[in-house]
PDB file of C-alpha atoms in Angstrom:
ATOM      1  CA  MET A   1      -1.757   8.433 -22.579  1.00 53.00           C
ATOM      2  CA  GLU A   2       0.235   7.789 -25.732  1.00 55.00           C
ATOM      3  CA  PRO A   3       3.003   5.197 -25.231  1.00 54.00           C
ATOM      4  CA  PRO A   4       6.529   6.352 -26.101  1.00 54.00           C
ATOM      5  CA  SER A   5       8.067   5.169 -29.336  1.00 52.00           C
ATOM      6  CA  GLN A   6      10.287   2.112 -29.282  1.00 51.00           C
ATOM      7  CA  ASP A   7      13.467   4.048 -29.938  1.00 54.00           C
ATOM      8  CA  GLN A   8      13.109   6.443 -27.018  1.00 64.00           C
ATOM      9  CA  SER A   9      11.535   6.650 -23.575  1.00 73.00           C
ATOM     10  CA  ALA A  10       9.198   9.363 -22.393  1.00 78.00           C
ATOM     11  CA  THR A  11      10.680  12.003 -20.128  1.00 88.00           C
ATOM     12  CA  VAL A  12       9.210  12.656 -16.696  1.00 88.00           C
ATOM     13  CA  ASP A  13       7.750  15.914 -17.939  1.00 90.00           C
ATOM     14  CA  GLU A  14       6.075  14.113 -20.831  1.00 91.00           C
ATOM     15  CA  LEU A  15       4.644  11.505 -18.482  1.00 92.00           C
ATOM     16  CA  VAL A  16       3.236  14.207 -16.206  1.00 93.00           C
ATOM     17  CA  ASP A  17       1.699  16.027 -19.187  1.00 94.00           C
ATOM     18  CA  ALA A  18       0.186  12.759 -20.422  1.00 93.00           C
ATOM     19  CA  CYS A  19      -1.383  12.131 -16.998  1.00 94.00           C
ATOM     20  CA  ILE A  20      -2.802  15.657 -16.904  1.00 94.00           C
ATOM     21  CA  ASN A  21      -4.280  15.409 -20.408  1.00 93.00           C
ATOM     22  CA  ALA A  22      -5.736  11.976 -19.661  1.00 94.00           C
ATOM     23  CA  PHE A  23      -8.589  13.652 -17.738  1.00 94.00           C
ATOM     24  CA  ASP A  24     -11.727  14.929 -19.395  1.00 90.00           C
ATOM     25  CA  ASP A  25     -13.833  17.900 -18.293  1.00 83.00           C
ATOM     26  CA  LYS A  26     -15.710  15.737 -15.777  1.00 87.00           C
ATOM     27  CA  GLY A  27     -12.524  14.533 -14.134  1.00 89.00           C
ATOM     28  CA  SER A  28     -12.525  10.987 -15.500  1.00 91.00           C
ATOM     29  CA  PRO A  29      -9.207   9.652 -16.853  1.00 91.00           C
ATOM     30  CA  ALA A  30      -9.302   8.059 -20.290  1.00 88.00           C
ATOM     31  CA  ASP A  31      -7.020   5.250 -19.088  1.00 87.00           C
ATOM     32  CA  PRO A  32      -7.135   5.024 -15.263  1.00 91.00           C
ATOM     33  CA  SER A  33      -4.666   2.119 -15.156  1.00 91.00           C
ATOM     34  CA  GLN A  34      -1.814   4.114 -16.724  1.00 90.00           C
ATOM     35  CA  VAL A  35      -2.446   7.206 -14.594  1.00 93.00           C
ATOM     36  CA  ARG A  36      -2.599   5.049 -11.486  1.00 91.00           C
ATOM     37  CA  MET A  37       0.579   3.212 -12.485  1.00 90.00           C
ATOM     38  CA  PHE A  38       2.461   6.500 -12.865  1.00 92.00           C
ATOM     39  CA  LEU A  39       1.245   7.816  -9.513  1.00 92.00           C
ATOM     40  CA  MET A  40       2.137   4.518  -7.847  1.00 88.00           C
ATOM     41  CA  MET A  41       5.622   4.160  -9.333  1.00 87.00           C
ATOM     42  CA  HIS A  42       6.832   7.762  -9.613  1.00 88.00           C
ATOM     43  CA  PRO A  43       8.671   7.737  -6.216  1.00 85.00           C
ATOM     44  CA  TRP A  44      11.295   5.434  -7.778  1.00 84.00           C
ATOM     45  CA  TYR A  45      12.619   8.298  -9.893  1.00 82.00           C
ATOM     46  CA  LEU A  46      10.765  11.430  -8.751  1.00 87.00           C
ATOM     47  CA  PRO A  47      10.034  12.371  -5.118  1.00 89.00           C
ATOM     48  CA  SER A  48       6.371  13.123  -4.497  1.00 91.00           C
ATOM     49  CA  THR A  49       7.263  16.641  -3.340  1.00 92.00           C
ATOM     50  CA  ASP A  50       8.969  17.278  -6.702  1.00 94.00           C
ATOM     51  CA  LEU A  51       5.904  16.027  -8.554  1.00 94.00           C
ATOM     52  CA  ALA A  52       3.685  18.357  -6.508  1.00 94.00           C
ATOM     53  CA  ARG A  53       6.065  21.243  -7.300  1.00 94.00           C
ATOM     54  CA  MET A  54       5.877  20.420 -11.032  1.00 94.00           C
ATOM     55  CA  LEU A  55       2.077  20.495 -10.938  1.00 94.00           C
ATOM     56  CA  LEU A  56       2.116  23.816  -9.088  1.00 93.00           C
ATOM     57  CA  LEU A  57       4.499  25.374 -11.619  1.00 93.00           C
ATOM     58  CA  LYS A  58       2.465  24.056 -14.548  1.00 93.00           C
ATOM     59  CA  SER A  59      -0.717  25.526 -13.067  1.00 92.00           C
ATOM     60  CA  GLN A  60       0.972  28.922 -12.726  1.00 90.00           C
ATOM     61  CA  ALA A  61       2.633  29.006 -16.161  1.00 91.00           C
ATOM     62  CA  GLU A  62       1.634  31.879 -18.464  1.00 89.00           C
ATOM     63  CA  ASN A  63       0.431  29.494 -21.164  1.00 90.00           C
ATOM     64  CA  CYS A  64      -1.718  27.469 -18.734  1.00 90.00           C
ATOM     65  CA  THR A  65      -5.359  27.757 -19.758  1.00 92.00           C
ATOM     66  CA  ALA A  66      -8.321  27.403 -17.410  1.00 91.00           C
ATOM     67  CA  GLU A  67      -9.091  24.034 -18.981  1.00 93.00           C
ATOM     68  CA  LEU A  68      -5.547  22.765 -18.405  1.00 93.00           C
ATOM     69  CA  ARG A  69      -5.540  24.062 -14.824  1.00 93.00           C
ATOM     70  CA  THR A  70      -8.776  22.197 -14.161  1.00 94.00           C
ATOM     71  CA  LYS A  71      -7.212  18.993 -15.491  1.00 94.00           C
ATOM     72  CA  ILE A  72      -4.246  19.490 -13.148  1.00 94.00           C
ATOM     73  CA  CYS A  73      -6.680  19.778 -10.243  1.00 94.00           C
ATOM     74  CA  HIS A  74      -8.452  16.618 -11.384  1.00 95.00           C
ATOM     75  CA  LEU A  75      -5.106  14.804 -11.400  1.00 95.00           C
ATOM     76  CA  VAL A  76      -4.329  16.022  -7.880  1.00 94.00           C
ATOM     77  CA  LYS A  77      -7.802  14.979  -6.725  1.00 93.00           C
ATOM     78  CA  TYR A  78      -7.293  11.523  -8.247  1.00 94.00           C
ATOM     79  CA  TRP A  79      -3.854  11.256  -6.619  1.00 93.00           C
ATOM     80  CA  ILE A  80      -5.319  12.035  -3.195  1.00 91.00           C
ATOM     81  CA  SER A  81      -8.223   9.613  -3.581  1.00 89.00           C
ATOM     82  CA  GLU A  82      -6.100   6.697  -4.812  1.00 88.00           C
ATOM     83  CA  PHE A  83      -3.050   7.158  -2.568  1.00 87.00           C
ATOM     84  CA  PRO A  84      -4.156   8.972   0.610  1.00 86.00           C
ATOM     85  CA  ALA A  85      -1.363   7.377   2.647  1.00 79.00           C
ATOM     86  CA  GLU A  86       1.221   9.440   0.737  1.00 82.00           C
ATOM     87  CA  PHE A  87      -0.345  12.667   2.002  1.00 85.00           C
ATOM     88  CA  ASP A  88      -0.893  11.279   5.486  1.00 79.00           C
ATOM     89  CA  LEU A  89       2.723  10.159   5.904  1.00 75.00           C
ATOM     90  CA  ASN A  90       4.413  13.033   4.064  1.00 82.00           C
ATOM     91  CA  LEU A  91       3.654  16.327   5.783  1.00 85.00           C
ATOM     92  CA  GLU A  92       5.713  18.346   3.296  1.00 90.00           C
ATOM     93  CA  LEU A  93       3.699  16.925   0.405  1.00 90.00           C
ATOM     94  CA  ALA A  94       0.429  17.684   2.203  1.00 89.00           C
ATOM     95  CA  GLU A  95       1.524  21.265   2.796  1.00 90.00           C
ATOM     96  CA  GLN A  96       2.464  21.702  -0.860  1.00 91.00           C
ATOM     97  CA  ILE A  97      -0.961  20.547  -2.006  1.00 91.00           C
ATOM     98  CA  LYS A  98      -2.600  22.829   0.552  1.00 91.00           C
ATOM     99  CA  GLY A  99      -0.482  25.643  -0.886  1.00 90.00           C
ATOM    100  CA  LEU A 100      -1.757  24.895  -4.389  1.00 91.00           C
ATOM    101  CA  LYS A 101      -5.334  24.902  -3.125  1.00 91.00           C
ATOM    102  CA  ASP A 102      -4.855  28.199  -1.259  1.00 91.00           C
ATOM    103  CA  LEU A 103      -3.204  29.801  -4.285  1.00 91.00           C
ATOM    104  CA  LEU A 104      -6.114  28.844  -6.514  1.00 91.00           C
ATOM    105  CA  THR A 105      -8.511  30.370  -3.987  1.00 91.00           C
ATOM    106  CA  LEU A 106      -6.520  33.625  -3.819  1.00 90.00           C
ATOM    107  CA  GLU A 107      -6.573  33.881  -7.606  1.00 88.00           C
ATOM    108  CA  GLY A 108     -10.350  33.539  -7.621  1.00 89.00           C
ATOM    109  CA  ASN A 109     -10.406  29.988  -9.001  1.00 88.00           C
ATOM    110  CA  GLU A 110     -12.856  28.674  -6.409  1.00 89.00           C
ATOM    111  CA  CYS A 111     -14.259  25.879  -8.560  1.00 90.00           C
ATOM    112  CA  GLN A 112     -10.791  24.493  -9.223  1.00 90.00           C
ATOM    113  CA  SER A 113      -9.774  24.924  -5.585  1.00 91.00           C
ATOM    114  CA  ARG A 114     -12.754  22.894  -4.404  1.00 90.00           C
ATOM    115  CA  LEU A 115     -11.528  19.930  -6.444  1.00 90.00           C
ATOM    116  CA  ILE A 116      -8.538  19.651  -4.103  1.00 89.00           C
ATOM    117  CA  ASP A 117      -9.310  18.538  -0.563  1.00 83.00           C
ATOM    118  CA  ILE A 118      -6.914  16.736   1.749  1.00 79.00           C
ATOM    119  CA  GLU A 119      -8.586  17.791   4.981  1.00 77.00           C
ATOM    120  CA  ASN A 120     -10.466  14.510   5.127  1.00 68.00           C
ATOM    121  CA  VAL A 121      -7.557  12.254   4.257  1.00 72.00           C
ATOM    122  CA  PRO A 122      -7.903   9.347   6.732  1.00 63.00           C
ATOM    123  CA  SER A 123      -5.058   8.750   9.140  1.00 61.00           C
ATOM    124  CA  TYR A 124      -3.091   5.647   8.270  1.00 55.00           C
ATOM    125  CA  GLU A 125      -1.192   5.687  11.548  1.00 53.00           C
ATOM    126  CA  TRP A 126      -2.987   2.519  12.635  1.00 45.00           C
ATOM    127  CA  LYS A 127      -1.396   0.721   9.695  1.00 48.00           C
ATOM    128  CA  ARG A 128       2.025   1.613  10.995  1.00 49.00           C
ATOM    129  CA  GLN A 129       1.468   0.020  14.390  1.00 49.00           C
ATOM    130  CA  VAL A 130       3.730  -2.928  14.997  1.00 43.00           C
ATOM    131  CA  THR A 131       1.313  -4.595  17.391  1.00 43.00           C
ATOM    132  CA  GLN A 132      -2.419  -4.754  17.362  1.00 43.00           C
ATOM    133  CA  ARG A 133      -4.829  -5.710  20.103  1.00 43.00           C
ATOM    134  CA  VAL A 134      -7.169  -8.473  19.042  1.00 44.00           C
ATOM    135  CA  PRO A 135     -10.785  -7.728  19.999  1.00 47.00           C
ATOM    136  CA  SER A 136     -12.336 -10.168  22.421  1.00 46.00           C
ATOM    137  CA  VAL A 137     -14.952 -12.554  21.106  1.00 45.00           C
ATOM    138  CA  SER A 138     -18.077 -13.420  22.990  1.00 46.00           C
ATOM    139  CA  LYS A 139     -18.064 -17.077  22.024  1.00 49.00           C
ATOM    140  CA  LYS A 140     -15.747 -19.065  24.278  1.00 49.00           C
ATOM    141  CA  ARG A 141     -13.918 -22.106  23.046  1.00 47.00           C
ATOM    142  CA  LYS A 142     -10.991 -24.250  24.037  1.00 48.00           C
ATOM    143  CA  MET A 143      -7.756 -22.389  23.390  1.00 42.00           C
ATOM    144  CA  SER A 144      -4.172 -23.585  23.267  1.00 47.00           C
ATOM    145  CA  LEU A 145      -0.930 -21.863  22.437  1.00 45.00           C
ATOM    146  CA  LEU A 146      -0.008 -25.041  20.552  1.00 53.00           C
ATOM    147  CA  PHE A 147      -3.049 -24.648  18.281  1.00 60.00           C
ATOM    148  CA  ASP A 148      -3.658 -28.380  18.651  1.00 61.00           C
ATOM    149  CA  HIS A 149      -7.387 -27.682  18.996  1.00 67.00           C
ATOM    150  CA  LEU A 150      -7.555 -26.683  15.311  1.00 76.00           C
ATOM    151  CA  ASP A 151      -7.938 -29.062  12.409  1.00 82.00           C
ATOM    152  CA  SER A 152      -5.849 -28.600   9.266  1.00 86.00           C
ATOM    153  CA  CYS A 153      -8.444 -26.456   7.458  1.00 89.00           C
ATOM    154  CA  GLU A 154      -8.969 -24.158  10.447  1.00 87.00           C
ATOM    155  CA  LEU A 155      -5.231 -23.744  10.975  1.00 87.00           C
ATOM    156  CA  ALA A 156      -4.694 -22.935   7.287  1.00 88.00           C
ATOM    157  CA  ASP A 157      -7.436 -20.317   7.472  1.00 88.00           C
ATOM    158  CA  HIS A 158      -5.867 -18.730  10.569  1.00 85.00           C
ATOM    159  CA  LEU A 159      -2.389 -18.629   9.027  1.00 86.00           C
ATOM    160  CA  THR A 160      -3.788 -17.088   5.836  1.00 88.00           C
ATOM    161  CA  TYR A 161      -5.634 -14.446   7.841  1.00 86.00           C
ATOM    162  CA  LEU A 162      -2.549 -13.553   9.901  1.00 85.00           C
ATOM    163  CA  GLU A 163      -0.421 -13.152   6.783  1.00 85.00           C
ATOM    164  CA  TYR A 164      -3.136 -11.155   5.020  1.00 85.00           C
ATOM    165  CA  LYS A 165      -3.430  -8.693   7.932  1.00 84.00           C
ATOM    166  CA  SER A 166       0.335  -8.284   8.057  1.00 83.00           C
ATOM    167  CA  PHE A 167       0.648  -7.909   4.275  1.00 83.00           C
ATOM    168  CA  CYS A 168      -2.049  -5.203   4.151  1.00 80.00           C
ATOM    169  CA  LYS A 169       0.048  -2.976   6.413  1.00 80.00           C
ATOM    170  CA  ILE A 170       2.977  -2.872   3.977  1.00 81.00           C
ATOM    171  CA  LEU A 171       3.006   0.372   2.008  1.00 76.00           C
ATOM    172  CA  PHE A 172       4.857   1.263  -1.177  1.00 74.00           C
ATOM    173  CA  GLN A 173       7.295   3.336   0.892  1.00 75.00           C
ATOM    174  CA  ASP A 174       8.293   0.174   2.787  1.00 80.00           C
ATOM    175  CA  TYR A 175       9.222  -1.675  -0.418  1.00 79.00           C
ATOM    176  CA  HIS A 176      11.025   1.398  -1.726  1.00 76.00           C
ATOM    177  CA  SER A 177      13.018   1.723   1.510  1.00 78.00           C
ATOM    178  CA  PHE A 178      14.024  -1.946   1.385  1.00 81.00           C
ATOM    179  CA  VAL A 179      15.230  -1.680  -2.233  1.00 77.00           C
ATOM    180  CA  MET A 180      17.146   1.537  -1.569  1.00 76.00           C
ATOM    181  CA  HIS A 181      18.820   0.378   1.666  1.00 77.00           C
ATOM    182  CA  GLY A 182      18.952  -3.389   1.100  1.00 80.00           C
ATOM    183  CA  CYS A 183      17.733  -4.112   4.627  1.00 81.00           C
ATOM    184  CA  THR A 184      14.756  -3.638   6.950  1.00 79.00           C
ATOM    185  CA  VAL A 185      16.427  -1.076   9.219  1.00 76.00           C
ATOM    186  CA  ASP A 186      13.892   1.603  10.207  1.00 76.00           C
ATOM    187  CA  ASN A 187      11.263  -0.443   8.381  1.00 79.00           C
ATOM    188  CA  PRO A 188       9.280  -2.099  11.205  1.00 81.00           C
ATOM    189  CA  ILE A 189       6.261  -3.119   9.116  1.00 81.00           C
ATOM    190  CA  LEU A 190       8.255  -5.104   6.551  1.00 83.00           C
ATOM    191  CA  GLU A 191      10.465  -6.466   9.317  1.00 84.00           C
ATOM    192  CA  ARG A 192       7.405  -7.711  11.170  1.00 84.00           C
ATOM    193  CA  PHE A 193       6.066  -9.389   8.015  1.00 85.00           C
ATOM    194  CA  ILE A 194       9.357 -11.268   7.540  1.00 86.00           C
ATOM    195  CA  THR A 195       9.466 -12.140  11.232  1.00 86.00           C
ATOM    196  CA  LEU A 196       5.958 -13.597  11.032  1.00 85.00           C
ATOM    197  CA  PHE A 197       6.994 -15.879   8.162  1.00 85.00           C
ATOM    198  CA  ASN A 198      10.142 -17.023   9.994  1.00 87.00           C
ATOM    199  CA  SER A 199       8.252 -17.529  13.243  1.00 87.00           C
ATOM    200  CA  VAL A 200       5.712 -19.823  11.590  1.00 86.00           C
ATOM    201  CA  SER A 201       8.538 -21.923  10.139  1.00 88.00           C
ATOM    202  CA  GLN A 202      10.265 -22.155  13.523  1.00 88.00           C
ATOM    203  CA  TRP A 203       6.979 -22.975  15.257  1.00 87.00           C
ATOM    204  CA  ILE A 204       6.337 -25.917  12.893  1.00 88.00           C
ATOM    205  CA  GLN A 205       9.830 -27.239  13.577  1.00 88.00           C
ATOM    206  CA  LEU A 206       9.212 -26.965  17.316  1.00 86.00           C
ATOM    207  CA  MET A 207       5.869 -28.771  17.052  1.00 87.00           C
ATOM    208  CA  VAL A 208       7.504 -31.686  15.244  1.00 88.00           C
ATOM    209  CA  LEU A 209      10.626 -31.916  17.402  1.00 88.00           C
ATOM    210  CA  SER A 210       8.684 -31.593  20.669  1.00 87.00           C
ATOM    211  CA  LYS A 211       7.248 -35.095  20.213  1.00 89.00           C
ATOM    212  CA  PRO A 212       9.388 -37.790  21.854  1.00 91.00           C
ATOM    213  CA  THR A 213       8.726 -40.697  19.475  1.00 92.00           C
ATOM    214  CA  ALA A 214       8.991 -41.126  15.740  1.00 92.00           C
ATOM    215  CA  PRO A 215       5.310 -42.130  15.252  1.00 91.00           C
ATOM    216  CA  GLN A 216       4.197 -39.001  17.113  1.00 91.00           C
ATOM    217  CA  ARG A 217       6.459 -36.807  15.010  1.00 91.00           C
ATOM    218  CA  ALA A 218       5.112 -38.497  11.873  1.00 92.00           C
ATOM    219  CA  THR A 219       1.554 -37.687  12.984  1.00 90.00           C
ATOM    220  CA  VAL A 220       2.441 -34.004  13.431  1.00 88.00           C
ATOM    221  CA  MET A 221       4.162 -33.897  10.050  1.00 91.00           C
ATOM    222  CA  SER A 222       1.102 -35.470   8.408  1.00 91.00           C
ATOM    223  CA  HIS A 223      -1.035 -32.781  10.028  1.00 89.00           C
ATOM    224  CA  PHE A 224       1.105 -29.982   8.614  1.00 89.00           C
ATOM    225  CA  ILE A 225       1.163 -31.641   5.184  1.00 91.00           C
ATOM    226  CA  ARG A 226      -2.622 -31.398   5.204  1.00 90.00           C
ATOM    227  CA  VAL A 227      -2.306 -27.753   6.299  1.00 89.00           C
ATOM    228  CA  ALA A 228       0.056 -27.116   3.377  1.00 90.00           C
ATOM    229  CA  GLN A 229      -2.388 -28.736   0.963  1.00 90.00           C
ATOM    230  CA  LYS A 230      -5.158 -26.447   2.231  1.00 90.00           C
ATOM    231  CA  LEU A 231      -2.866 -23.418   1.946  1.00 88.00           C
ATOM    232  CA  LEU A 232      -2.138 -24.425  -1.648  1.00 87.00           C
ATOM    233  CA  GLN A 233      -5.881 -24.422  -2.339  1.00 86.00           C
ATOM    234  CA  LEU A 234      -6.060 -20.942  -0.801  1.00 82.00           C
ATOM    235  CA  GLN A 235      -3.152 -19.894  -3.070  1.00 76.00           C
ATOM    236  CA  GLU A 236      -1.087 -19.126   0.005  1.00 58.00           C
ATOM    237  CA  LEU A 237       1.916 -21.151  -1.161  1.00 52.00           C
TER     238      LEU A 237
END
């Protein structure tokens, strides 16, 4: 993909053409990072359904050669493989891509049609669940809702794991929704991530203030200072 000159920005159409032409005959992009960046960021200024429509129109244009059509299919294949959640969560987009595949088949372009396959796109519905049941473990150990059975390193590891699991559920659409609306309304995954952070802060306050004497509170604070030091080592702070 050739970068735009300093005095002007590339148009959306030019960016799409650059992504298409980035693929060789074997379906490998010359610069995967730039193609991936475009596919990741395009929803900010171009709905995915509009991008799919552009690719369909380009594949059906009179001046579209078989080589160019194959590159378009490679781009669609790459899009599906890198961002399957988009097709799983956007039924209209999935139907458009199915339409492109069916059209290629009807026109006798079987080889190109086979490059496009969204039938096996995994369901990401589990990522959208607000709650998750934790599997039981066979090894029994002393448990406490106060987590006072954990040393500072163990507690830091648990907090890191909880935040990691919550962070992994956030999709690009969640960030986009927050920027567009300025709030977490109808955005339960991002809301839950923020709630987790706030809950940990409130829990630490409760642990400190629940102790009746100053020396006891100082002991708890020292414990959480050690937890913070371990989190810093884990690059969690």
